[in-house]
mmCIF file of C-alpha atoms in Angstrom:
data_model
loop_
_atom_site.group_PDB
_atom_site.id
_atom_site.type_symbol
_atom_site.label_atom_id
_atom_site.label_comp_id
_atom_site.label_asym_id
_atom_site.label_seq_id
_atom_site.Cartn_x
_atom_site.Cartn_y
_atom_site.Cartn_z
ATOM 1 C CA MET P 1 26.177 134.054 8.884
ATOM 2 C CA THR P 2 28.759 131.665 8.370
ATOM 3 C CA ALA P 3 27.552 128.126 7.646
ATOM 4 C CA PRO P 4 29.091 125.786 10.179
ATOM 5 C CA ARG P 5 32.070 123.815 9.433
ATOM 6 C CA PRO P 6 32.022 120.203 8.971
ATOM 7 C CA GLY P 7 32.360 118.485 12.272
ATOM 8 C CA TYR P 8 31.372 121.756 14.311
ATOM 9 C CA GLY P 9 28.445 123.099 15.847
ATOM 10 C CA ASN P 10 25.365 120.770 15.087
ATOM 11 C CA SER P 11 27.010 118.688 12.236
ATOM 12 C CA PRO P 12 27.809 115.000 13.903
ATOM 13 C CA VAL P 13 31.255 114.144 14.078
ATOM 14 C CA THR P 14 32.011 111.299 11.541
ATOM 15 C CA ARG P 15 35.115 109.648 9.972
ATOM 16 C CA GLU P 16 34.166 111.231 6.831
ATOM 17 C CA THR P 17 33.838 114.868 8.182
ATOM 18 C CA LEU P 18 36.876 114.582 10.088
ATOM 19 C CA MET P 19 38.961 113.555 7.117
ATOM 20 C CA THR P 20 37.439 116.487 5.244
ATOM 21 C CA ARG P 21 38.360 118.991 7.981
ATOM 22 C CA LEU P 22 41.955 117.463 7.956
ATOM 23 C CA ASP P 23 42.223 117.716 4.275
ATOM 24 C CA LEU P 24 42.796 113.935 4.138
ATOM 25 C CA PRO P 25 41.906 111.732 1.297
ATOM 26 C CA PRO P 26 38.700 109.629 1.768
ATOM 27 C CA ALA P 27 39.054 106.562 3.739
ATOM 28 C CA LEU P 28 39.960 103.336 2.224
ATOM 29 C CA PRO P 29 37.470 100.391 2.463
ATOM 30 C CA GLN P 30 37.634 98.682 5.867
ATOM 31 C CA PRO P 31 39.209 95.133 5.859
ATOM 32 C CA ASN P 32 36.913 92.157 6.219
ATOM 33 C CA PRO P 33 37.230 91.378 10.148
ATOM 34 C CA TYR P 34 36.792 87.380 9.414
ATOM 35 C CA ARG P 35 39.764 87.632 7.205
ATOM 36 C CA LEU P 36 41.833 89.500 9.714
ATOM 37 C CA ASP P 37 40.821 87.162 12.401
ATOM 38 C CA ARG P 38 41.919 83.957 10.124
ATOM 39 C CA LEU P 39 45.337 85.682 9.495
ATOM 40 C CA PHE P 40 45.843 86.361 13.288
ATOM 41 C CA ARG P 41 44.945 82.759 14.056
ATOM 42 C CA ARG P 42 47.448 81.497 11.445
ATOM 43 C CA ALA P 43 50.322 83.949 12.574
ATOM 44 C CA LYS P 44 49.479 82.659 16.146
ATOM 45 C CA ARG P 45 49.764 78.839 15.321
ATOM 46 C CA LEU P 46 53.098 79.721 13.451
ATOM 47 C CA VAL P 47 54.396 81.488 16.686
ATOM 48 C CA THR P 48 52.977 78.458 18.932
ATOM 49 C CA ASN P 49 54.298 75.642 17.018
ATOM 50 C CA GLY P 50 57.459 77.341 15.813
ATOM 51 C CA PRO P 51 58.825 77.270 12.127
ATOM 52 C CA GLY P 52 58.983 73.276 12.311
ATOM 53 C CA TYR P 53 55.332 72.727 12.094
ATOM 54 C CA PHE P 54 55.204 75.269 9.044
ATOM 55 C CA LEU P 55 57.946 73.752 7.256
ATOM 56 C CA SER P 56 56.725 70.173 7.997
ATOM 57 C CA THR P 57 53.224 70.550 6.742
ATOM 58 C CA THR P 58 54.488 72.682 3.866
ATOM 59 C CA PHE P 59 56.773 69.795 2.436
ATOM 60 C CA GLU P 60 54.332 67.259 3.062
ATOM 61 C CA ARG P 61 51.752 69.203 0.894
ATOM 62 C CA LEU P 62 54.300 68.434 -2.032
ATOM 63 C CA ASP P 63 53.745 64.782 -1.552
ATOM 64 C CA ARG P 64 51.409 63.565 -4.359
ATOM 65 C CA ARG P 65 50.120 60.847 -2.039
ATOM 66 C CA VAL P 66 48.218 63.481 -0.031
ATOM 67 C CA TYR P 67 45.947 64.186 -3.044
ATOM 68 C CA ASP P 68 45.625 60.908 -4.640
ATOM 69 C CA ALA P 69 44.114 57.810 -2.878
ATOM 70 C CA LYS P 70 45.454 55.368 -5.673
ATOM 71 C CA LEU P 71 48.962 56.313 -4.612
ATOM 72 C CA ARG P 72 48.186 55.966 -0.867
ATOM 73 C CA ILE P 73 46.210 52.441 -1.009
ATOM 74 C CA ARG P 74 48.480 49.549 -1.881
ATOM 75 C CA ALA P 75 46.087 46.710 -1.840
ATOM 76 C CA VAL P 76 42.212 46.182 -0.942
ATOM 77 C CA THR P 77 41.648 42.437 -0.289
ATOM 78 C CA PRO P 78 38.280 41.048 0.674
ATOM 79 C CA GLY P 79 38.289 38.826 3.917
ATOM 80 C CA ALA P 80 36.882 35.558 4.495
ATOM 81 C CA LEU P 81 33.690 36.924 6.515
ATOM 82 C CA ALA P 82 30.679 37.657 4.453
ATOM 83 C CA VAL P 83 29.411 41.112 4.502
ATOM 84 C CA SER P 84 25.978 40.805 6.451
ATOM 85 C CA ASP P 85 25.302 43.158 9.164
ATOM 86 C CA PRO P 86 24.659 46.901 8.051
ATOM 87 C CA HIS P 87 27.026 48.322 10.792
ATOM 88 C CA TRP P 88 30.786 48.841 9.809
ATOM 89 C CA LEU P 89 33.655 48.800 12.288
ATOM 90 C CA VAL P 90 36.737 50.192 10.778
ATOM 91 C CA PHE P 91 39.738 49.021 12.827
ATOM 92 C CA MET P 92 43.192 50.924 11.923
ATOM 93 C CA ILE P 93 46.195 48.744 13.083
ATOM 94 C CA TYR P 94 50.130 49.672 12.984
ATOM 95 C CA PRO P 95 51.864 46.539 14.137
ATOM 96 C CA SER P 96 55.508 45.988 14.004
ATOM 97 C CA PRO P 97 56.731 44.437 10.394
ATOM 98 C CA ALA P 98 57.806 41.345 12.369
ATOM 99 C CA ALA P 99 54.597 40.842 14.443
ATOM 100 C CA ALA P 100 53.381 37.140 13.918
ATOM 101 C CA ALA P 101 50.099 37.913 15.714
ATOM 102 C CA LEU P 102 48.058 40.708 17.287
ATOM 103 C CA ALA P 103 48.275 41.163 21.076
ATOM 104 C CA PRO P 104 45.480 39.882 22.977
ATOM 105 C CA TYR P 105 44.079 43.442 23.787
ATOM 106 C CA HIS P 106 43.605 44.041 19.956
ATOM 107 C CA ALA P 107 42.574 40.623 18.981
ATOM 108 C CA CYS P 108 39.770 41.200 20.977
ATOM 109 C CA VAL P 109 38.072 43.615 18.848
ATOM 110 C CA PHE P 110 38.358 40.938 15.988
ATOM 111 C CA ASP P 111 36.359 38.397 18.366
ATOM 112 C CA ALA P 112 33.826 40.750 19.442
ATOM 113 C CA CYS P 113 32.971 41.774 15.934
ATOM 114 C CA ARG P 114 32.683 38.199 14.916
ATOM 115 C CA ARG P 115 30.367 37.386 18.043
ATOM 116 C CA LEU P 116 28.208 40.293 17.401
ATOM 117 C CA GLY P 117 28.011 39.822 13.623
ATOM 118 C CA VAL P 118 29.398 43.522 13.033
ATOM 119 C CA ASN P 119 31.270 43.676 9.492
ATOM 120 C CA LEU P 120 35.052 44.507 10.466
ATOM 121 C CA ALA P 121 37.297 46.348 7.767
ATOM 122 C CA VAL P 122 40.948 46.261 8.719
ATOM 123 C CA VAL P 123 43.124 49.357 7.585
ATOM 124 C CA THR P 124 46.779 49.188 8.240
ATOM 125 C CA ASN P 125 49.528 51.493 7.534
ATOM 126 C CA ALA P 126 52.084 49.149 7.926
ATOM 127 C CA THR P 127 53.417 46.091 6.026
ATOM 128 C CA LEU P 128 51.924 43.022 7.729
ATOM 129 C CA SER P 129 53.876 39.799 8.085
ATOM 130 C CA ALA P 130 52.437 36.720 6.400
ATOM 131 C CA PRO P 131 51.060 34.790 9.375
ATOM 132 C CA LEU P 132 49.264 38.140 10.607
ATOM 133 C CA ARG P 133 47.952 39.066 7.245
ATOM 134 C CA GLY P 134 46.502 35.584 6.974
ATOM 135 C CA TYR P 135 44.974 35.994 10.349
ATOM 136 C CA VAL P 136 43.425 39.467 9.523
ATOM 137 C CA LEU P 137 41.952 38.088 6.254
ATOM 138 C CA ALA P 138 40.513 35.027 7.863
ATOM 139 C CA ASN P 139 38.706 37.319 10.506
ATOM 140 C CA SER P 140 37.315 40.295 8.754
ATOM 141 C CA SER P 141 35.561 41.315 5.806
ATOM 142 C CA LEU P 142 37.947 43.602 4.134
ATOM 143 C CA LEU P 143 41.535 44.438 4.252
ATOM 144 C CA ILE P 144 42.904 47.711 3.368
ATOM 145 C CA GLU P 145 46.883 48.210 3.082
ATOM 146 C CA ARG P 146 48.007 51.499 2.489
ATOM 147 C CA GLU P 147 51.250 53.617 2.677
ATOM 148 C CA ASN P 148 52.013 55.324 6.100
ATOM 149 C CA VAL P 149 50.682 58.755 5.351
ATOM 150 C CA GLY P 150 48.348 60.700 7.549
ATOM 151 C CA HIS P 151 48.325 58.587 10.737
ATOM 152 C CA ASP P 152 44.771 57.190 11.902
ATOM 153 C CA PHE P 153 42.668 60.184 10.212
ATOM 154 C CA GLY P 154 44.389 59.477 6.888
ATOM 155 C CA ALA P 155 43.354 55.715 7.228
ATOM 156 C CA TYR P 156 39.804 56.601 8.309
ATOM 157 C CA LYS P 157 39.464 58.720 5.254
ATOM 158 C CA ASP P 158 40.381 56.120 2.739
ATOM 159 C CA ALA P 159 38.405 53.389 4.703
ATOM 160 C CA ILE P 160 35.281 55.655 4.532
ATOM 161 C CA ASP P 161 35.730 56.371 0.807
ATOM 162 C CA LEU P 162 36.148 52.821 0.038
ATOM 163 C CA LEU P 163 33.347 51.345 2.163
ATOM 164 C CA SER P 164 30.972 54.304 0.839
ATOM 165 C CA GLY P 165 31.842 53.457 -2.890
ATOM 166 C CA ARG P 166 31.954 49.530 -2.651
ATOM 167 C CA PHE P 167 28.966 48.814 -0.027
ATOM 168 C CA GLY P 168 27.371 51.885 0.884
ATOM 169 C CA LEU P 169 27.029 52.979 4.578
ATOM 170 C CA SER P 170 23.472 52.466 5.437
ATOM 171 C CA SER P 171 23.823 51.963 9.349
ATOM 172 C CA ARG P 172 26.168 52.634 12.243
ATOM 173 C CA LEU P 173 29.972 53.469 11.311
ATOM 174 C CA LEU P 174 32.562 52.966 14.070
ATOM 175 C CA LEU P 175 36.277 53.792 13.624
ATOM 176 C CA PHE P 176 38.864 52.416 16.075
ATOM 177 C CA ASN P 177 42.522 52.479 16.249
ATOM 178 C CA ASP P 178 45.363 50.539 18.123
ATOM 179 C CA SER P 179 46.757 53.376 20.190
ATOM 180 C CA VAL P 180 45.037 52.118 23.201
ATOM 181 C CA ALA P 181 44.683 48.613 24.619
ATOM 182 C CA TYR P 182 41.002 47.493 24.883
ATOM 183 C CA ASP P 183 39.789 44.905 27.700
ATOM 184 C CA PRO P 184 38.653 41.597 26.118
ATOM 185 C CA ARG P 185 35.985 41.296 28.981
ATOM 186 C CA THR P 186 34.222 44.826 28.121
ATOM 187 C CA ILE P 187 35.142 45.494 24.277
ATOM 188 C CA GLY P 188 31.941 43.750 23.201
ATOM 189 C CA GLY P 189 29.788 45.897 25.593
ATOM 190 C CA LEU P 190 31.762 48.818 24.464
ATOM 191 C CA ILE P 191 30.919 48.314 20.850
ATOM 192 C CA VAL P 192 27.125 47.829 21.382
ATOM 193 C CA ARG P 193 27.066 51.107 23.563
ATOM 194 C CA MET P 194 28.695 53.073 21.017
ATOM 195 C CA ALA P 195 26.453 51.534 18.488
ATOM 196 C CA ASP P 196 23.376 52.252 20.238
ATOM 197 C CA ALA P 197 24.515 55.872 21.361
ATOM 198 C CA PRO P 198 22.887 58.879 19.462
ATOM 199 C CA GLY P 199 24.328 60.944 16.982
ATOM 200 C CA PHE P 200 28.211 61.506 17.217
ATOM 201 C CA CYS P 201 29.684 59.306 20.013
ATOM 202 C CA THR P 202 33.178 58.862 21.478
ATOM 203 C CA VAL P 203 34.607 56.921 24.472
ATOM 204 C CA THR P 204 36.226 59.946 26.051
ATOM 205 C CA GLU P 205 36.519 63.845 25.040
ATOM 206 C CA ASN P 206 39.131 66.206 25.575
ATOM 207 C CA VAL P 207 38.052 69.693 26.439
ATOM 208 C CA ALA P 208 41.289 71.283 26.708
ATOM 209 C CA GLY P 209 41.440 74.136 24.123
ATOM 210 C CA VAL P 210 38.800 72.863 21.764
ATOM 211 C CA ARG P 211 36.277 70.270 23.066
ATOM 212 C CA HIS P 212 36.585 67.282 20.755
ATOM 213 C CA GLY P 213 36.143 63.524 20.529
ATOM 214 C CA GLN P 214 39.265 61.436 20.823
ATOM 215 C CA SER P 215 40.082 59.561 17.783
ATOM 216 C CA TYR P 216 40.869 55.983 19.179
ATOM 217 C CA ALA P 217 37.084 55.323 19.191
ATOM 218 C CA LEU P 218 34.488 57.184 17.200
ATOM 219 C CA SER P 219 30.861 56.268 16.151
ATOM 220 C CA PHE P 220 28.353 57.782 13.806
ATOM 221 C CA ALA P 221 24.774 57.287 13.558
ATOM 222 C CA PRO P 222 23.361 57.110 9.886
ATOM 223 C CA ALA P 223 22.080 60.750 10.214
ATOM 224 C CA VAL P 224 25.667 62.029 10.807
ATOM 225 C CA HIS P 225 27.756 60.218 8.298
ATOM 226 C CA ARG P 226 25.243 60.844 5.624
ATOM 227 C CA SER P 227 25.082 64.441 6.429
ATOM 228 C CA GLN P 228 26.671 67.139 4.019
ATOM 229 C CA ALA P 229 28.929 68.186 6.828
ATOM 230 C CA PHE P 230 30.431 64.832 7.343
ATOM 231 C CA ARG P 231 31.038 64.156 3.571
ATOM 232 C CA SER P 232 32.495 67.646 3.041
ATOM 233 C CA PHE P 233 34.856 67.218 5.931
ATOM 234 C CA TRP P 234 36.331 64.112 4.722
ATOM 235 C CA SER P 235 36.514 65.319 1.069
ATOM 236 C CA ARG P 236 38.495 68.224 2.092
ATOM 237 C CA TYR P 237 40.593 66.620 4.591
ATOM 238 C CA ARG P 238 44.426 66.189 3.546
ATOM 239 C CA PRO P 239 45.989 63.315 5.192
ATOM 240 C CA LEU P 240 49.114 64.832 6.353
ATOM 241 C CA SER P 241 51.415 63.031 8.780
ATOM 242 C CA GLU P 242 52.386 65.837 11.095
ATOM 243 C CA LYS P 243 50.957 65.034 14.372
ATOM 244 C CA ALA P 244 49.842 68.694 15.345
ATOM 245 C CA TYR P 245 47.947 68.853 11.907
ATOM 246 C CA VAL P 246 46.144 65.438 12.602
ATOM 247 C CA VAL P 247 44.951 66.620 16.006
ATOM 248 C CA ARG P 248 43.828 70.403 14.900
ATOM 249 C CA ARG P 249 42.556 69.509 11.408
ATOM 250 C CA GLY P 250 41.312 66.026 12.228
ATOM 251 C CA GLU P 251 40.101 65.739 15.775
ATOM 252 C CA HIS P 252 39.404 69.270 16.429
ATOM 253 C CA GLY P 253 38.053 69.870 12.891
ATOM 254 C CA LEU P 254 35.955 66.844 12.876
ATOM 255 C CA SER P 255 34.290 67.725 16.222
ATOM 256 C CA LEU P 256 33.848 71.426 15.143
ATOM 257 C CA THR P 257 32.455 70.620 11.922
ATOM 258 C CA LEU P 258 29.694 68.039 13.127
ATOM 259 C CA GLU P 259 28.803 70.301 16.093
ATOM 260 C CA ALA P 260 28.084 73.194 13.804
ATOM 261 C CA ALA P 261 25.810 70.887 11.688
ATOM 262 C CA GLY P 262 23.884 69.761 14.872
ATOM 263 C CA PHE P 263 25.818 66.873 15.994
ATOM 264 C CA PRO P 264 27.661 67.875 19.348
ATOM 265 C CA VAL P 265 30.074 65.200 20.690
ATOM 266 C CA HIS P 266 28.580 62.530 22.984
ATOM 267 C CA ALA P 267 31.311 61.020 25.265
ATOM 268 C CA LEU P 268 30.490 57.717 27.322
ATOM 269 C CA TRP P 269 33.116 58.749 29.819
ATOM 270 C CA ARG P 270 33.083 62.332 30.805
ATOM 271 C CA HIS P 271 34.717 64.602 33.338
ATOM 272 C CA ASP P 272 31.611 65.007 35.381
ATOM 273 C CA HIS P 273 31.640 61.195 36.040
ATOM 274 C CA LEU P 274 34.820 61.682 37.830
ATOM 275 C CA ALA P 275 33.854 64.730 39.671
ATOM 276 C CA ALA P 276 30.675 63.006 40.909
ATOM 277 C CA ILE P 277 32.650 60.163 42.158
ATOM 278 C CA VAL P 278 35.283 62.474 43.852
ATOM 279 C CA ASP P 279 32.246 64.437 45.356
ATOM 280 C CA ALA P 280 30.829 61.354 46.860
ATOM 281 C CA GLY P 281 34.069 59.911 48.219
ATOM 282 C CA GLY P 282 35.207 62.980 50.139
ATOM 283 C CA PRO P 283 38.925 63.539 51.033
ATOM 284 C CA ALA P 284 39.683 60.018 50.591
ATOM 285 C CA ALA P 285 38.410 60.090 46.881
ATOM 286 C CA VAL P 286 40.219 63.411 46.528
ATOM 287 C CA ALA P 287 43.765 61.835 47.666
ATOM 288 C CA GLU P 288 43.183 58.623 45.542
ATOM 289 C CA THR P 289 42.576 60.687 42.421
ATOM 290 C CA VAL P 290 45.708 62.695 43.202
ATOM 291 C CA ARG P 291 47.726 59.487 43.723
ATOM 292 C CA LEU P 292 46.568 58.008 40.344
ATOM 293 C CA LEU P 293 47.575 60.810 38.034
ATOM 294 C CA SER P 294 50.758 60.987 36.098
ATOM 295 C CA PRO P 295 53.716 62.452 37.845
ATOM 296 C CA PRO P 296 54.006 65.698 35.865
ATOM 297 C CA LEU P 297 50.121 66.239 36.349
ATOM 298 C CA ARG P 298 50.343 65.172 39.997
ATOM 299 C CA ARG P 299 53.042 67.925 40.837
ATOM 300 C CA LYS P 300 50.895 70.532 38.867
ATOM 301 C CA VAL P 301 47.714 69.629 40.923
ATOM 302 C CA GLU P 302 49.475 69.448 44.202
ATOM 303 C CA ARG P 303 50.891 72.819 43.597
ATOM 304 C CA ALA P 304 47.464 74.190 42.811
ATOM 305 C CA MET P 305 45.732 72.536 45.926
ATOM 306 C CA GLY P 306 48.715 73.672 48.195
ATOM 307 C CA ALA P 307 47.575 77.165 47.316
ATOM 308 C CA ALA P 308 43.970 76.427 48.053
ATOM 309 C CA SER P 309 42.767 77.709 51.519
ATOM 310 C CA ALA P 310 40.031 75.045 52.146
ATOM 311 C CA PRO P 311 39.406 71.619 51.388
ATOM 312 C CA ALA P 312 36.487 72.499 49.117
ATOM 313 C CA ALA P 313 38.818 74.744 47.204
ATOM 314 C CA ALA P 314 41.597 72.097 46.721
ATOM 315 C CA ARG P 315 38.982 69.786 45.399
ATOM 316 C CA THR P 316 38.159 72.477 42.821
ATOM 317 C CA ALA P 317 41.704 72.875 42.023
ATOM 318 C CA LEU P 318 42.048 69.011 41.520
ATOM 319 C CA LEU P 319 39.068 68.845 39.444
ATOM 320 C CA ARG P 320 39.986 72.093 37.402
ATOM 321 C CA GLU P 321 43.331 70.825 36.429
ATOM 322 C CA VAL P 322 42.252 67.237 35.437
ATOM 323 C CA LEU P 323 39.432 68.881 33.323
ATOM 324 C CA HIS P 324 42.198 70.559 31.230
ATOM 325 C CA THR P 325 44.308 67.403 30.569
ATOM 326 C CA ASP P 326 44.071 64.508 28.285
ATOM 327 C CA PRO P 327 41.801 62.056 30.109
ATOM 328 C CA VAL P 328 43.468 58.906 28.682
ATOM 329 C CA ARG P 329 47.146 60.226 29.476
ATOM 330 C CA GLY P 330 47.683 62.384 32.466
ATOM 331 C CA ALA P 331 44.588 61.148 34.068
ATOM 332 C CA GLY P 332 44.193 57.840 32.542
ATOM 333 C CA LEU P 333 44.770 55.578 35.486
ATOM 334 C CA ALA P 334 42.304 57.582 37.607
ATOM 335 C CA TYR P 335 39.404 57.235 34.858
ATOM 336 C CA ALA P 336 40.132 53.583 34.519
ATOM 337 C CA LEU P 337 40.099 52.670 38.222
ATOM 338 C CA MET P 338 37.639 55.165 39.702
ATOM 339 C CA CYS P 339 35.049 55.443 36.536
ATOM 340 C CA GLY P 340 35.792 52.193 34.866
ATOM 341 C CA LEU P 341 37.124 53.411 31.559
ATOM 342 C CA PRO P 342 37.709 50.175 29.508
ATOM 343 C CA VAL P 343 41.047 51.347 27.544
ATOM 344 C CA ILE P 344 44.515 51.843 28.643
ATOM 345 C CA LYS P 345 46.435 54.427 26.268
ATOM 346 C CA ARG P 346 49.668 52.876 24.962
ATOM 347 C CA ASN P 347 51.951 55.804 25.643
ATOM 348 C CA LEU P 348 51.362 56.439 29.437
ATOM 349 C CA MET P 349 54.869 55.813 30.139
ATOM 350 C CA ALA P 350 56.305 57.975 27.315
ATOM 351 C CA LYS P 351 57.700 61.562 27.949
ATOM 352 C CA GLY P 352 58.193 61.328 31.897
ATOM 353 C CA GLY P 353 54.701 59.693 32.229
ATOM 354 C CA PHE P 354 53.841 56.898 34.638
ATOM 355 C CA ALA P 355 56.301 54.380 35.963
ATOM 356 C CA GLY P 356 55.958 50.547 35.033
ATOM 357 C CA GLU P 357 55.070 49.796 38.726
ATOM 358 C CA ASP P 358 52.135 52.365 38.451
ATOM 359 C CA ILE P 359 50.803 50.666 35.500
ATOM 360 C CA ASP P 360 51.343 47.130 36.668
ATOM 361 C CA SER P 361 49.787 47.948 40.257
ATOM 362 C CA ALA P 362 46.664 49.553 38.175
ATOM 363 C CA LEU P 363 46.090 46.635 36.021
ATOM 364 C CA ALA P 364 46.444 44.274 38.938
ATOM 365 C CA ARG P 365 43.681 46.152 40.800
ATOM 366 C CA MET P 366 41.642 45.909 37.647
ATOM 367 C CA ASN P 367 42.278 42.314 37.400
ATOM 368 C CA HIS P 368 43.027 42.812 34.031
ATOM 369 C CA PRO P 369 43.508 39.821 31.613
ATOM 370 C CA CYS P 370 46.186 41.417 29.471
ATOM 371 C CA ARG P 371 48.082 42.947 32.358
ATOM 372 C CA ALA P 372 51.491 41.267 31.455
ATOM 373 C CA GLU P 373 51.231 42.033 27.572
ATOM 374 C CA ILE P 374 50.187 45.672 28.191
ATOM 375 C CA VAL P 375 53.141 46.352 30.792
ATOM 376 C CA ALA P 376 55.643 44.786 28.576
ATOM 377 C CA ASP P 377 53.993 46.899 25.341
ATOM 378 C CA LEU P 378 54.142 49.987 27.348
ATOM 379 C CA THR P 379 57.671 49.526 28.733
ATOM 380 C CA ALA P 380 59.102 48.741 25.098
ATOM 381 C CA ARG P 381 57.138 51.801 23.612
ATOM 382 C CA ALA P 382 58.946 54.080 26.291
ATOM 383 C CA ALA P 383 62.475 52.915 25.726
ATOM 384 C CA GLY P 384 62.186 53.729 22.119
#
């Protein structure tokens, strides 16, 4: 009786027997699926962001300042306030070179730290005027002046390295920047809430794409900033200035790294807070939320709600669209007026965003003490 040929009869059909039957060479080793996935994601990023992102980050990596903090940091000057409290708040500012003073919605951070006894380290990517530099030194414990490399995450990286090396970080670490306007009435309470929050805390989170804490205000418990994951992230992070890189490798990367290490982001103001208010308020709250959205987001929401077959479906469409937007941009006024979010993003009027009268009306309803200064600042930034 003739022996069965490979792949026929009772012999299992495998890749090897099939290759033998067809007189083909043995199979090559299978590629690493993780590596293939990584290559795919890189190719997808290149297509999504275009060649500009690739070229920009490639040329930035040729800048020696990206790799050497000594080339980035111009000066480190002790401030007039003694280092006492174990808590540190790092405040990154980028004022105009001609500014002789900080706006009141930023100066309030200095006042709150002094009142609470929190050590304040100021890091700036700009050249400060003489009067402003004198004010900062008189009202802080440390001033770090650096080159304009890496936006806020670059400034955070250098500040963390300096504080760890000079003072040691034994307690809470907070990172703030001046991309938002704070409320002098609530900034002290905000700092206390963030200092008392568990683990890794932010004011708001963005769940569009990758769930991450937004970098204008971050807070880390000792267990977090002493962890290997936290230290490893900052040692690997390269302070490039391409904005998409800062968001992806900075905000996204930090949140994903800490979550993988057991420190998920805890946001003080979340989407479910707004959803609960909309549910409790009924149709009137739905209409008010839509009215408070930025014009581009409002048009998108109205189209989605128009396609809904019932009020409940319209509410779901509203919340779905709001969930997938930046809570301090497209829905910034809704969160501020309906949920009490105590910050106003300073680019709300940029790129077809809110009109000046919308901002002014919202701040008037909030009885904001810095209403005139915020409207003037947002108008100037939108103009150029």
